[in-house]
Amino acid sequence: VTGVQTCALPIFAAVAALADARTLAQVAKPSLREAVAMRALTALGEGGGASLMASIARQAELESVRQAAFAHVSEHDDLLAIALHCEFKETAQAAVDRLTDRADREQVAERAKSKAAAKRARQLIREEDEAAGRMEAERQAMEAERDAVDAERRAAEAVIAQAALEE
């Protein structure tokens, strides 16, 4: 057993003894030891604490801990808070990707702390606009085609009617 491993054992035991969700979150956020932060996160996951998971996803020092916490976030308000207030690029962008409401994306594009999140929100809005434009163009093309077919049908009916009158 190395010195590092024996040093971590009392920390693991201390984390295992914690029951308060806020205290577990306070251990997970600043921890630079992934194993310690993950143990706190796991203990927190067992006891609920969805808003605390969002807080950890937004503020944890280690990317792996932020991503593990983010995987537990599902509430709209928590996703929006992460997209707006997280300073970490990957987590903020992942939150933007899970937002479905255009107004939320517009808010992130204007107010996000992370430039990457704001840029991603603008990109998604632009893609949404382009898709809507393509759909409108397709709708107009189908309508024009339908109008052309109707005009041809009316012309054919007029020719038939004229021929019937001449007989």
PDB file of C-alpha atoms in Angstrom:
ATOM      1  CA  VAL A   1       0.000   0.000   0.000  1.00  0.00           C
ATOM      2  CA  THR A   2       1.433   3.333  -0.981  1.00  0.00           C
ATOM      3  CA  GLY A   3       1.318   6.484   1.107  1.00  0.00           C
ATOM      4  CA  VAL A   4      -1.166   8.109  -1.253  1.00  0.00           C
ATOM      5  CA  GLN A   5      -3.586   5.216  -0.949  1.00  0.00           C
ATOM      6  CA  THR A   6      -3.431   5.090   2.853  1.00  0.00           C
ATOM      7  CA  CYS A   7      -3.844   8.859   2.955  1.00  0.00           C
ATOM      8  CA  ALA A   8      -7.087   8.642   0.988  1.00  0.00           C
ATOM      9  CA  LEU A   9      -8.634   5.899   3.118  1.00  0.00           C
ATOM     10  CA  PRO A  10      -9.617   8.190   6.009  1.00  0.00           C
ATOM     11  CA  ILE A  11     -11.097  10.649   3.518  1.00  0.00           C
ATOM     12  CA  PHE A  12     -13.198   7.912   1.930  1.00  0.00           C
ATOM     13  CA  ALA A  13     -14.427   6.855   5.359  1.00  0.00           C
ATOM     14  CA  ALA A  14     -15.286  10.445   6.217  1.00  0.00           C
ATOM     15  CA  VAL A  15     -17.228  10.902   2.967  1.00  0.00           C
ATOM     16  CA  ALA A  16     -19.068   7.621   3.565  1.00  0.00           C
ATOM     17  CA  ALA A  17     -20.105   8.864   7.014  1.00  0.00           C
ATOM     18  CA  LEU A  18     -21.660  12.059   5.643  1.00  0.00           C
ATOM     19  CA  ALA A  19     -25.427  12.105   5.307  1.00  0.00           C
ATOM     20  CA  ASP A  20     -26.189  15.781   4.725  1.00  0.00           C
ATOM     21  CA  ALA A  21     -26.720  16.497   1.029  1.00  0.00           C
ATOM     22  CA  ARG A  22     -25.302  20.033   1.157  1.00  0.00           C
ATOM     23  CA  THR A  23     -22.162  18.828   2.890  1.00  0.00           C
ATOM     24  CA  LEU A  24     -21.700  16.113   0.263  1.00  0.00           C
ATOM     25  CA  ALA A  25     -22.049  18.744  -2.452  1.00  0.00           C
ATOM     26  CA  GLN A  26     -19.484  20.931  -0.693  1.00  0.00           C
ATOM     27  CA  VAL A  27     -17.084  17.981  -0.720  1.00  0.00           C
ATOM     28  CA  ALA A  28     -17.688  17.142  -4.401  1.00  0.00           C
ATOM     29  CA  LYS A  29     -17.343  20.672  -5.835  1.00  0.00           C
ATOM     30  CA  PRO A  30     -13.857  21.740  -4.726  1.00  0.00           C
ATOM     31  CA  SER A  31     -12.275  18.288  -4.499  1.00  0.00           C
ATOM     32  CA  LEU A  32      -9.244  17.757  -6.705  1.00  0.00           C
ATOM     33  CA  ARG A  33      -9.288  14.042  -5.970  1.00  0.00           C
ATOM     34  CA  GLU A  34     -11.620  12.393  -8.421  1.00  0.00           C
ATOM     35  CA  ALA A  35     -12.237   9.358  -6.212  1.00  0.00           C
ATOM     36  CA  VAL A  36     -13.291  11.521  -3.260  1.00  0.00           C
ATOM     37  CA  ALA A  37     -15.537  13.744  -5.361  1.00  0.00           C
ATOM     38  CA  MET A  38     -17.147  10.733  -7.052  1.00  0.00           C
ATOM     39  CA  ARG A  39     -17.845   9.068  -3.711  1.00  0.00           C
ATOM     40  CA  ALA A  40     -19.544  12.234  -2.496  1.00  0.00           C
ATOM     41  CA  LEU A  41     -21.468  12.447  -5.758  1.00  0.00           C
ATOM     42  CA  THR A  42     -22.565   8.823  -5.502  1.00  0.00           C
ATOM     43  CA  ALA A  43     -23.727   9.322  -1.921  1.00  0.00           C
ATOM     44  CA  LEU A  44     -25.592  12.442  -2.972  1.00  0.00           C
ATOM     45  CA  GLY A  45     -27.236  10.602  -5.876  1.00  0.00           C
ATOM     46  CA  GLU A  46     -28.625   8.005  -3.504  1.00  0.00           C
ATOM     47  CA  GLY A  47     -30.259  10.658  -1.350  1.00  0.00           C
ATOM     48  CA  GLY A  48     -31.822  12.800  -4.064  1.00  0.00           C
ATOM     49  CA  GLY A  49     -30.647  16.386  -4.323  1.00  0.00           C
ATOM     50  CA  ALA A  50     -31.358  17.207  -7.986  1.00  0.00           C
ATOM     51  CA  SER A  51     -30.671  20.922  -7.527  1.00  0.00           C
ATOM     52  CA  LEU A  52     -27.417  20.085  -5.743  1.00  0.00           C
ATOM     53  CA  MET A  53     -26.424  17.891  -8.696  1.00  0.00           C
ATOM     54  CA  ALA A  54     -26.982  20.912 -10.934  1.00  0.00           C
ATOM     55  CA  SER A  55     -24.816  23.013  -8.638  1.00  0.00           C
ATOM     56  CA  ILE A  56     -22.040  20.420  -8.787  1.00  0.00           C
ATOM     57  CA  ALA A  57     -22.383  20.179 -12.583  1.00  0.00           C
ATOM     58  CA  ARG A  58     -21.978  23.954 -12.751  1.00  0.00           C
ATOM     59  CA  GLN A  59     -19.117  24.405 -10.257  1.00  0.00           C
ATOM     60  CA  ALA A  60     -17.062  21.248  -9.688  1.00  0.00           C
ATOM     61  CA  GLU A  61     -13.345  21.614 -10.269  1.00  0.00           C
ATOM     62  CA  LEU A  62     -12.967  18.310 -12.117  1.00  0.00           C
ATOM     63  CA  GLU A  63     -14.545  17.807 -15.544  1.00  0.00           C
ATOM     64  CA  SER A  64     -15.335  14.163 -14.857  1.00  0.00           C
ATOM     65  CA  VAL A  65     -17.251  15.143 -11.720  1.00  0.00           C
ATOM     66  CA  ARG A  66     -19.138  17.902 -13.563  1.00  0.00           C
ATOM     67  CA  GLN A  67     -20.124  15.458 -16.322  1.00  0.00           C
ATOM     68  CA  ALA A  68     -21.183  12.759 -13.838  1.00  0.00           C
ATOM     69  CA  ALA A  69     -23.347  15.273 -11.967  1.00  0.00           C
ATOM     70  CA  PHE A  70     -24.728  16.670 -15.217  1.00  0.00           C
ATOM     71  CA  ALA A  71     -25.924  13.199 -16.190  1.00  0.00           C
ATOM     72  CA  HIS A  72     -28.343  13.401 -13.232  1.00  0.00           C
ATOM     73  CA  VAL A  73     -29.782  16.790 -14.213  1.00  0.00           C
ATOM     74  CA  SER A  74     -33.161  16.724 -15.927  1.00  0.00           C
ATOM     75  CA  GLU A  75     -35.126  19.727 -14.643  1.00  0.00           C
ATOM     76  CA  HIS A  76     -35.588  22.560 -17.138  1.00  0.00           C
ATOM     77  CA  ASP A  77     -34.672  25.298 -14.642  1.00  0.00           C
ATOM     78  CA  ASP A  78     -31.478  23.484 -13.662  1.00  0.00           C
ATOM     79  CA  LEU A  79     -30.440  23.028 -17.299  1.00  0.00           C
ATOM     80  CA  LEU A  80     -31.079  26.708 -17.986  1.00  0.00           C
ATOM     81  CA  ALA A  81     -29.071  27.734 -14.900  1.00  0.00           C
ATOM     82  CA  ILE A  82     -26.150  25.580 -16.011  1.00  0.00           C
ATOM     83  CA  ALA A  83     -26.288  26.979 -19.557  1.00  0.00           C
ATOM     84  CA  LEU A  84     -26.393  30.550 -18.240  1.00  0.00           C
ATOM     85  CA  HIS A  85     -24.006  30.422 -15.278  1.00  0.00           C
ATOM     86  CA  CYS A  86     -21.497  27.616 -15.828  1.00  0.00           C
ATOM     87  CA  GLU A  87     -18.067  28.899 -16.774  1.00  0.00           C
ATOM     88  CA  PHE A  88     -16.894  25.498 -17.990  1.00  0.00           C
ATOM     89  CA  LYS A  89     -17.228  25.132 -21.763  1.00  0.00           C
ATOM     90  CA  GLU A  90     -18.193  21.460 -22.100  1.00  0.00           C
ATOM     91  CA  THR A  91     -20.818  21.449 -19.367  1.00  0.00           C
ATOM     92  CA  ALA A  92     -22.382  24.738 -20.467  1.00  0.00           C
ATOM     93  CA  GLN A  93     -22.581  23.578 -24.095  1.00  0.00           C
ATOM     94  CA  ALA A  94     -24.105  20.248 -23.055  1.00  0.00           C
ATOM     95  CA  ALA A  95     -26.794  22.145 -21.149  1.00  0.00           C
ATOM     96  CA  VAL A  96     -27.517  24.343 -24.173  1.00  0.00           C
ATOM     97  CA  ASP A  97     -27.870  21.224 -26.325  1.00  0.00           C
ATOM     98  CA  ARG A  98     -30.561  19.895 -23.964  1.00  0.00           C
ATOM     99  CA  LEU A  99     -32.610  23.114 -24.015  1.00  0.00           C
ATOM    100  CA  THR A 100     -35.523  22.796 -26.424  1.00  0.00           C
ATOM    101  CA  ASP A 101     -37.264  26.152 -26.068  1.00  0.00           C
ATOM    102  CA  ARG A 102     -36.150  28.904 -28.446  1.00  0.00           C
ATOM    103  CA  ALA A 103     -36.679  31.611 -25.815  1.00  0.00           C
ATOM    104  CA  ASP A 104     -34.276  29.792 -23.491  1.00  0.00           C
ATOM    105  CA  ARG A 105     -31.670  29.546 -26.238  1.00  0.00           C
ATOM    106  CA  GLU A 106     -32.072  33.237 -27.029  1.00  0.00           C
ATOM    107  CA  GLN A 107     -31.591  34.057 -23.352  1.00  0.00           C
ATOM    108  CA  VAL A 108     -28.423  31.953 -23.241  1.00  0.00           C
ATOM    109  CA  ALA A 109     -27.157  33.557 -26.461  1.00  0.00           C
ATOM    110  CA  GLU A 110     -27.509  36.986 -24.851  1.00  0.00           C
ATOM    111  CA  ARG A 111     -26.557  36.354 -21.216  1.00  0.00           C
ATOM    112  CA  ALA A 112     -24.393  33.239 -20.790  1.00  0.00           C
ATOM    113  CA  LYS A 113     -21.165  33.521 -18.811  1.00  0.00           C
ATOM    114  CA  SER A 114     -19.554  31.030 -21.158  1.00  0.00           C
ATOM    115  CA  LYS A 115     -18.835  32.421 -24.604  1.00  0.00           C
ATOM    116  CA  ALA A 116     -18.896  28.860 -25.917  1.00  0.00           C
ATOM    117  CA  ALA A 117     -22.429  28.342 -24.559  1.00  0.00           C
ATOM    118  CA  ALA A 118     -23.622  31.626 -26.079  1.00  0.00           C
ATOM    119  CA  LYS A 119     -22.052  30.679 -29.416  1.00  0.00           C
ATOM    120  CA  ARG A 120     -23.662  27.213 -29.320  1.00  0.00           C
ATOM    121  CA  ALA A 121     -27.062  28.753 -28.529  1.00  0.00           C
ATOM    122  CA  ARG A 122     -26.721  31.148 -31.483  1.00  0.00           C
ATOM    123  CA  GLN A 123     -25.724  28.235 -33.721  1.00  0.00           C
ATOM    124  CA  LEU A 124     -28.777  26.197 -32.677  1.00  0.00           C
ATOM    125  CA  ILE A 125     -31.063  29.197 -33.259  1.00  0.00           C
ATOM    126  CA  ARG A 126     -29.525  29.722 -36.710  1.00  0.00           C
ATOM    127  CA  GLU A 127     -29.967  26.023 -37.566  1.00  0.00           C
ATOM    128  CA  GLU A 128     -33.578  26.176 -36.383  1.00  0.00           C
ATOM    129  CA  ASP A 129     -34.199  29.246 -38.574  1.00  0.00           C
ATOM    130  CA  GLU A 130     -32.566  27.584 -41.571  1.00  0.00           C
ATOM    131  CA  ALA A 131     -34.667  24.440 -41.100  1.00  0.00           C
ATOM    132  CA  ALA A 132     -37.810  26.553 -40.852  1.00  0.00           C
ATOM    133  CA  GLY A 133     -36.797  28.397 -44.032  1.00  0.00           C
ATOM    134  CA  ARG A 134     -36.245  25.119 -45.875  1.00  0.00           C
ATOM    135  CA  MET A 135     -39.610  23.807 -44.722  1.00  0.00           C
ATOM    136  CA  GLU A 136     -41.333  27.010 -45.849  1.00  0.00           C
ATOM    137  CA  ALA A 137     -39.612  26.837 -49.248  1.00  0.00           C
ATOM    138  CA  GLU A 138     -40.715  23.203 -49.628  1.00  0.00           C
ATOM    139  CA  ARG A 139     -44.257  24.141 -48.636  1.00  0.00           C
ATOM    140  CA  GLN A 140     -44.327  26.948 -51.188  1.00  0.00           C
ATOM    141  CA  ALA A 141     -42.916  24.661 -53.906  1.00  0.00           C
ATOM    142  CA  MET A 142     -45.581  22.043 -53.162  1.00  0.00           C
ATOM    143  CA  GLU A 143     -48.269  24.718 -53.198  1.00  0.00           C
ATOM    144  CA  ALA A 144     -47.003  26.058 -56.550  1.00  0.00           C
ATOM    145  CA  GLU A 145     -46.955  22.551 -57.975  1.00  0.00           C
ATOM    146  CA  ARG A 146     -50.497  21.936 -56.728  1.00  0.00           C
ATOM    147  CA  ASP A 147     -51.623  25.245 -58.273  1.00  0.00           C
ATOM    148  CA  ALA A 148     -50.010  24.272 -61.601  1.00  0.00           C
ATOM    149  CA  VAL A 149     -51.739  20.882 -61.579  1.00  0.00           C
ATOM    150  CA  ASP A 150     -55.064  22.603 -60.749  1.00  0.00           C
ATOM    151  CA  ALA A 151     -54.542  25.074 -63.627  1.00  0.00           C
ATOM    152  CA  GLU A 152     -53.789  22.215 -66.037  1.00  0.00           C
ATOM    153  CA  ARG A 153     -56.895  20.356 -64.844  1.00  0.00           C
ATOM    154  CA  ARG A 154     -59.074  23.443 -65.307  1.00  0.00           C
ATOM    155  CA  ALA A 155     -57.614  24.014 -68.808  1.00  0.00           C
ATOM    156  CA  ALA A 156     -58.303  20.383 -69.732  1.00  0.00           C
ATOM    157  CA  GLU A 157     -61.845  20.649 -68.385  1.00  0.00           C
ATOM    158  CA  ALA A 158     -62.350  23.853 -70.429  1.00  0.00           C
ATOM    159  CA  VAL A 159     -61.139  22.103 -73.592  1.00  0.00           C
ATOM    160  CA  ILE A 160     -63.475  19.177 -72.921  1.00  0.00           C
ATOM    161  CA  ALA A 161     -66.390  21.518 -72.251  1.00  0.00           C
ATOM    162  CA  GLN A 162     -65.654  23.485 -75.442  1.00  0.00           C
ATOM    163  CA  ALA A 163     -65.480  20.256 -77.440  1.00  0.00           C
ATOM    164  CA  ALA A 164     -68.801  19.126 -75.962  1.00  0.00           C
ATOM    165  CA  LEU A 165     -70.421  22.434 -76.965  1.00  0.00           C
ATOM    166  CA  GLU A 166     -69.125  22.154 -80.536  1.00  0.00           C
ATOM    167  CA  GLU A 167     -70.670  18.702 -80.998  1.00  0.00           C
TER     168      GLU A 167
END
